[in-house]
mmCIF file of C-alpha atoms and ligand atoms in Angstrom:
data_model
loop_
_atom_site.group_PDB
_atom_site.id
_atom_site.type_symbol
_atom_site.label_atom_id
_atom_site.label_comp_id
_atom_site.label_asym_id
_atom_site.label_seq_id
_atom_site.Cartn_x
_atom_site.Cartn_y
_atom_site.Cartn_z
ATOM 1 C CA UNK A 820 68.970 122.707 148.231
ATOM 2 C CA UNK A 821 70.156 125.011 145.502
ATOM 3 C CA UNK A 822 73.286 123.160 144.178
ATOM 4 C CA UNK A 823 74.334 125.589 141.941
ATOM 5 C CA UNK A 824 74.790 128.426 144.537
ATOM 6 C CA UNK A 825 77.400 125.937 146.519
ATOM 7 C CA UNK A 826 78.913 125.560 143.265
ATOM 8 C CA UNK A 827 79.515 129.051 142.711
ATOM 9 C CA UNK A 828 80.889 129.481 146.290
ATOM 10 C CA UNK A 829 83.227 126.522 146.197
ATOM 11 C CA UNK A 830 84.097 128.582 142.423
ATOM 12 C CA UNK A 831 85.414 131.336 144.351
ATOM 13 C CA UNK A 832 86.790 129.790 147.186
ATOM 14 C CA UNK A 833 88.848 127.294 145.343
ATOM 15 C CA UNK A 834 89.954 130.444 142.634
ATOM 16 C CA UNK A 835 90.938 132.335 146.109
ATOM 17 C CA UNK A 836 92.766 129.357 147.806
ATOM 18 C CA UNK A 837 95.260 129.020 143.829
ATOM 19 C CA UNK A 838 95.772 132.639 144.034
ATOM 20 C CA UNK A 839 97.601 132.583 147.538
ATOM 21 C CA UNK A 840 99.323 129.025 147.419
ATOM 22 C CA UNK A 841 101.130 127.770 144.150
ATOM 23 C CA UNK A 842 98.452 124.920 142.870
ATOM 24 C CA UNK A 843 100.490 122.592 139.919
ATOM 25 C CA UNK A 844 97.126 122.031 137.493
ATOM 26 C CA UNK A 845 98.141 118.747 136.892
ATOM 27 C CA UNK A 846 97.957 117.284 140.209
ATOM 28 C CA UNK A 847 95.174 119.130 141.752
ATOM 29 C CA UNK A 848 92.507 116.413 140.829
ATOM 30 C CA UNK A 849 94.338 113.750 142.783
ATOM 31 C CA UNK A 850 95.275 116.165 145.528
ATOM 32 C CA UNK A 851 92.066 116.788 145.781
ATOM 33 C CA UNK A 852 89.984 113.466 145.235
ATOM 34 C CA UNK A 853 92.656 111.682 148.014
ATOM 35 C CA UNK A 854 91.623 114.586 150.299
ATOM 36 C CA UNK A 855 87.786 113.924 150.340
ATOM 37 C CA UNK A 856 88.616 110.069 151.215
ATOM 38 C CA UNK A 857 91.229 112.005 153.662
ATOM 39 C CA UNK A 858 87.596 113.717 155.067
ATOM 40 C CA UNK A 859 85.056 110.775 154.920
ATOM 41 C CA UNK A 860 87.749 109.256 157.693
ATOM 42 C CA UNK A 861 87.943 112.074 159.749
ATOM 43 C CA UNK A 862 84.178 112.161 159.552
ATOM 44 C CA UNK A 863 83.520 108.413 160.214
ATOM 45 C CA UNK A 864 85.788 108.283 162.992
ATOM 46 C CA UNK A 865 83.680 111.807 164.533
ATOM 47 C CA UNK A 866 80.615 109.114 164.518
ATOM 48 C CA UNK A 867 82.683 106.040 165.842
ATOM 49 C CA UNK A 868 79.433 104.207 163.873
ATOM 50 C CA UNK A 869 81.946 101.497 162.907
ATOM 51 C CA UNK A 870 83.902 100.921 166.724
ATOM 52 C CA UNK A 871 81.399 98.131 167.595
ATOM 53 C CA UNK A 872 84.690 97.081 169.625
ATOM 54 C CA UNK A 873 83.877 101.094 171.934
ATOM 55 C CA UNK A 874 82.476 102.063 174.082
ATOM 56 C CA UNK A 875 83.230 105.818 174.140
ATOM 57 C CA UNK A 876 80.427 108.358 172.430
ATOM 58 C CA UNK A 877 79.654 109.945 169.148
ATOM 59 C CA UNK A 878 81.054 113.130 168.811
ATOM 60 C CA UNK A 879 78.725 116.327 169.122
ATOM 61 C CA UNK A 880 76.410 116.996 165.752
ATOM 62 C CA UNK A 881 77.921 120.527 165.170
ATOM 63 C CA UNK A 882 81.047 118.588 164.973
ATOM 64 C CA UNK A 883 80.174 116.021 162.965
ATOM 65 C CA UNK A 884 78.411 118.513 160.632
ATOM 66 C CA UNK A 885 81.735 120.310 160.449
ATOM 67 C CA UNK A 886 83.407 117.646 158.872
ATOM 68 C CA UNK A 887 80.430 116.475 156.108
ATOM 69 C CA UNK A 888 81.020 120.091 154.512
ATOM 70 C CA UNK A 889 84.636 120.031 154.831
ATOM 71 C CA UNK A 890 83.785 116.845 152.273
ATOM 72 C CA UNK A 891 81.694 118.220 150.671
ATOM 73 C CA UNK A 892 83.529 121.391 150.164
ATOM 74 C CA UNK A 893 85.957 119.079 148.090
ATOM 75 C CA UNK A 894 82.897 117.589 146.419
ATOM 76 C CA UNK A 895 81.876 120.462 144.433
ATOM 77 C CA UNK A 896 85.811 121.300 144.211
ATOM 78 C CA UNK A 897 85.818 117.289 142.169
ATOM 79 C CA UNK A 898 82.778 118.935 140.225
ATOM 80 C CA UNK A 899 84.165 122.162 139.228
ATOM 81 C CA UNK A 900 87.141 120.873 137.978
ATOM 82 C CA UNK A 901 85.617 117.941 135.828
ATOM 83 C CA UNK A 902 82.899 120.280 134.846
ATOM 84 C CA UNK A 903 80.622 118.121 136.363
ATOM 85 C CA UNK A 904 77.722 118.994 137.986
ATOM 86 C CA UNK A 905 74.699 117.935 139.735
ATOM 87 C CA UNK A 906 70.935 119.756 140.310
ATOM 88 C CA UNK A 907 69.466 116.980 142.486
ATOM 89 C CA UNK A 908 70.724 113.988 144.927
ATOM 90 C CA UNK A 909 68.333 110.828 145.456
ATOM 91 C CA UNK A 910 68.338 110.037 149.259
ATOM 92 C CA UNK A 911 68.233 106.030 148.416
ATOM 93 C CA UNK A 912 67.154 103.578 152.324
ATOM 94 C CA UNK A 913 70.270 102.298 154.013
ATOM 95 C CA UNK A 914 70.509 99.815 156.819
ATOM 96 C CA UNK A 915 73.457 101.528 158.323
ATOM 97 C CA UNK A 916 75.718 104.277 158.718
ATOM 98 C CA UNK A 917 78.398 102.001 158.302
ATOM 99 C CA UNK A 918 76.055 100.684 154.831
ATOM 100 C CA UNK A 919 76.447 104.925 153.729
ATOM 101 C CA UNK A 920 79.715 105.333 154.110
ATOM 102 C CA UNK A 921 80.939 102.477 152.328
ATOM 103 C CA UNK A 922 78.779 103.064 149.452
ATOM 104 C CA UNK A 923 80.685 106.648 149.624
ATOM 105 C CA UNK A 924 83.961 104.875 149.347
ATOM 106 C CA UNK A 925 83.033 102.583 146.438
ATOM 107 C CA UNK A 926 81.163 105.079 144.035
ATOM 108 C CA UNK A 927 84.697 107.384 144.870
ATOM 109 C CA UNK A 928 86.151 105.221 143.523
ATOM 110 C CA UNK A 929 84.125 104.264 140.318
ATOM 111 C CA UNK A 930 84.198 107.917 139.750
ATOM 112 C CA UNK A 931 88.342 108.268 140.062
ATOM 113 C CA UNK A 932 88.684 105.184 137.433
ATOM 114 C CA UNK A 933 85.727 106.848 135.064
ATOM 115 C CA UNK A 934 85.511 110.512 135.989
ATOM 116 C CA UNK A 935 81.779 110.279 134.016
ATOM 117 C CA UNK A 936 78.837 112.668 134.883
ATOM 118 C CA UNK A 937 77.252 109.904 135.395
ATOM 119 C CA UNK A 938 79.809 107.994 138.021
ATOM 120 C CA UNK A 939 79.731 111.870 139.602
ATOM 121 C CA UNK A 940 75.636 111.660 140.406
ATOM 122 C CA UNK A 941 75.994 108.519 141.812
ATOM 123 C CA UNK A 942 79.186 109.689 144.296
ATOM 124 C CA UNK A 943 77.172 112.533 144.816
ATOM 125 C CA UNK A 944 73.936 110.475 145.481
ATOM 126 C CA UNK A 945 75.586 108.484 147.735
ATOM 127 C CA UNK A 946 77.163 111.447 150.177
ATOM 128 C CA UNK A 947 73.753 112.890 150.334
ATOM 129 C CA UNK A 948 71.998 109.731 151.578
ATOM 130 C CA UNK A 949 75.249 110.131 154.195
ATOM 131 C CA UNK A 950 73.791 113.238 154.602
ATOM 132 C CA UNK A 951 70.481 112.084 156.132
ATOM 133 C CA UNK A 952 71.880 109.009 157.402
ATOM 134 C CA UNK A 953 74.117 111.407 160.002
ATOM 135 C CA UNK A 954 70.727 113.500 160.393
ATOM 136 C CA UNK A 955 71.946 116.385 158.204
ATOM 137 C CA UNK A 956 69.152 118.616 157.012
ATOM 138 C CA UNK A 957 69.583 120.367 153.857
ATOM 139 C CA UNK A 958 69.170 123.646 155.603
ATOM 140 C CA UNK A 959 71.318 122.363 158.310
ATOM 141 C CA UNK A 960 74.098 121.212 155.284
ATOM 142 C CA UNK A 961 73.460 124.249 153.710
ATOM 143 C CA UNK A 962 74.441 126.881 156.705
ATOM 144 C CA UNK A 963 77.205 124.714 157.636
ATOM 145 C CA UNK A 964 78.707 124.417 154.552
ATOM 146 C CA UNK A 965 78.394 128.408 154.564
ATOM 147 C CA UNK A 966 80.315 128.659 157.791
ATOM 148 C CA UNK A 967 83.208 126.657 156.709
ATOM 149 C CA UNK A 968 83.442 128.449 153.717
ATOM 150 C CA UNK A 969 84.289 131.378 154.956
ATOM 151 C CA UNK A 970 86.543 129.796 157.838
ATOM 152 C CA UNK A 971 88.325 128.803 154.617
ATOM 153 C CA UNK A 972 88.810 132.521 153.520
ATOM 154 C CA UNK A 973 90.392 133.630 156.411
ATOM 155 C CA UNK A 974 92.450 130.831 156.653
ATOM 156 C CA UNK A 975 94.015 132.168 153.703
ATOM 157 C CA UNK A 976 94.213 135.777 155.059
ATOM 158 C CA UNK A 977 96.082 134.677 157.982
ATOM 159 C CA UNK A 978 99.077 132.614 156.024
ATOM 160 C CA UNK A 979 97.357 128.631 156.951
HETATM 161 O O1 UMP B 1352 91.330 123.701 147.199
HETATM 162 C C1 UMP B 1352 90.907 123.610 147.822
HETATM 163 C C2 UMP B 1352 91.480 122.334 149.067
HETATM 164 C C3 UMP B 1352 90.890 123.074 150.229
HETATM 165 N N1 UMP B 1352 89.191 123.262 150.756
HETATM 166 C C4 UMP B 1352 88.802 123.418 151.421
HETATM 167 C C5 UMP B 1352 87.978 122.202 151.952
HETATM 168 C C6 UMP B 1352 87.714 121.934 153.440
HETATM 169 O O2 UMP B 1352 86.587 122.582 153.954
HETATM 170 C C7 UMP B 1352 89.341 122.269 154.023
HETATM 171 C C8 UMP B 1352 90.371 121.348 154.546
HETATM 172 O O3 UMP B 1352 91.346 121.961 155.015
HETATM 173 P P1 UMP B 1352 92.237 121.167 155.950
HETATM 174 O O4 UMP B 1352 91.246 121.359 157.365
HETATM 175 O O5 UMP B 1352 92.243 119.625 156.231
HETATM 176 O O6 UMP B 1352 93.317 121.691 156.624
HETATM 177 O O7 UMP B 1352 89.441 123.527 152.696
HETATM 178 C C9 UMP B 1352 88.598 124.037 149.287
HETATM 179 O O8 UMP B 1352 87.767 124.469 149.505
HETATM 180 N N2 UMP B 1352 89.746 124.406 148.704
#
């Protein structure tokens, strides 16, 4: 993936949102960190991967991709805020989707405490590993990201 291109799309979108909303720069990193936690929870709920007590099937792949790229928006945005960027990301083997989610949560907590470039890279690797565990290809990820990026502009224009 050419991550630099996505960082550029994200930078423009964040700027657009900031111009349309009253953004307090001091708290924006915490807000975006919490937003990423929330998106991870929403994504996990759509996959239902941890709901061993339920027979209800997971959401369709389109919905799961949409939730995934919501999280990707905040992950890119956090990198921009902290001036940490990845050039490539490494996919690890995981035994389950639940393990992949828990690793992202754990590394997000670690990144929140340390805010180092290495912690950001580790978090990014875990989020890309999660995509692989959810069968989201790079190509699908990029397409879904660009579609949601457009939608985020439309939402601002509609006064969301
Ligand atoms: O500074 C921001 C704030 C929001 N979003 C995007 C990311 C998600 O795609 C979407 C989440 O919006 P909700 O549906 O959770 O309101 O907003 C950004 O990209 N940058």
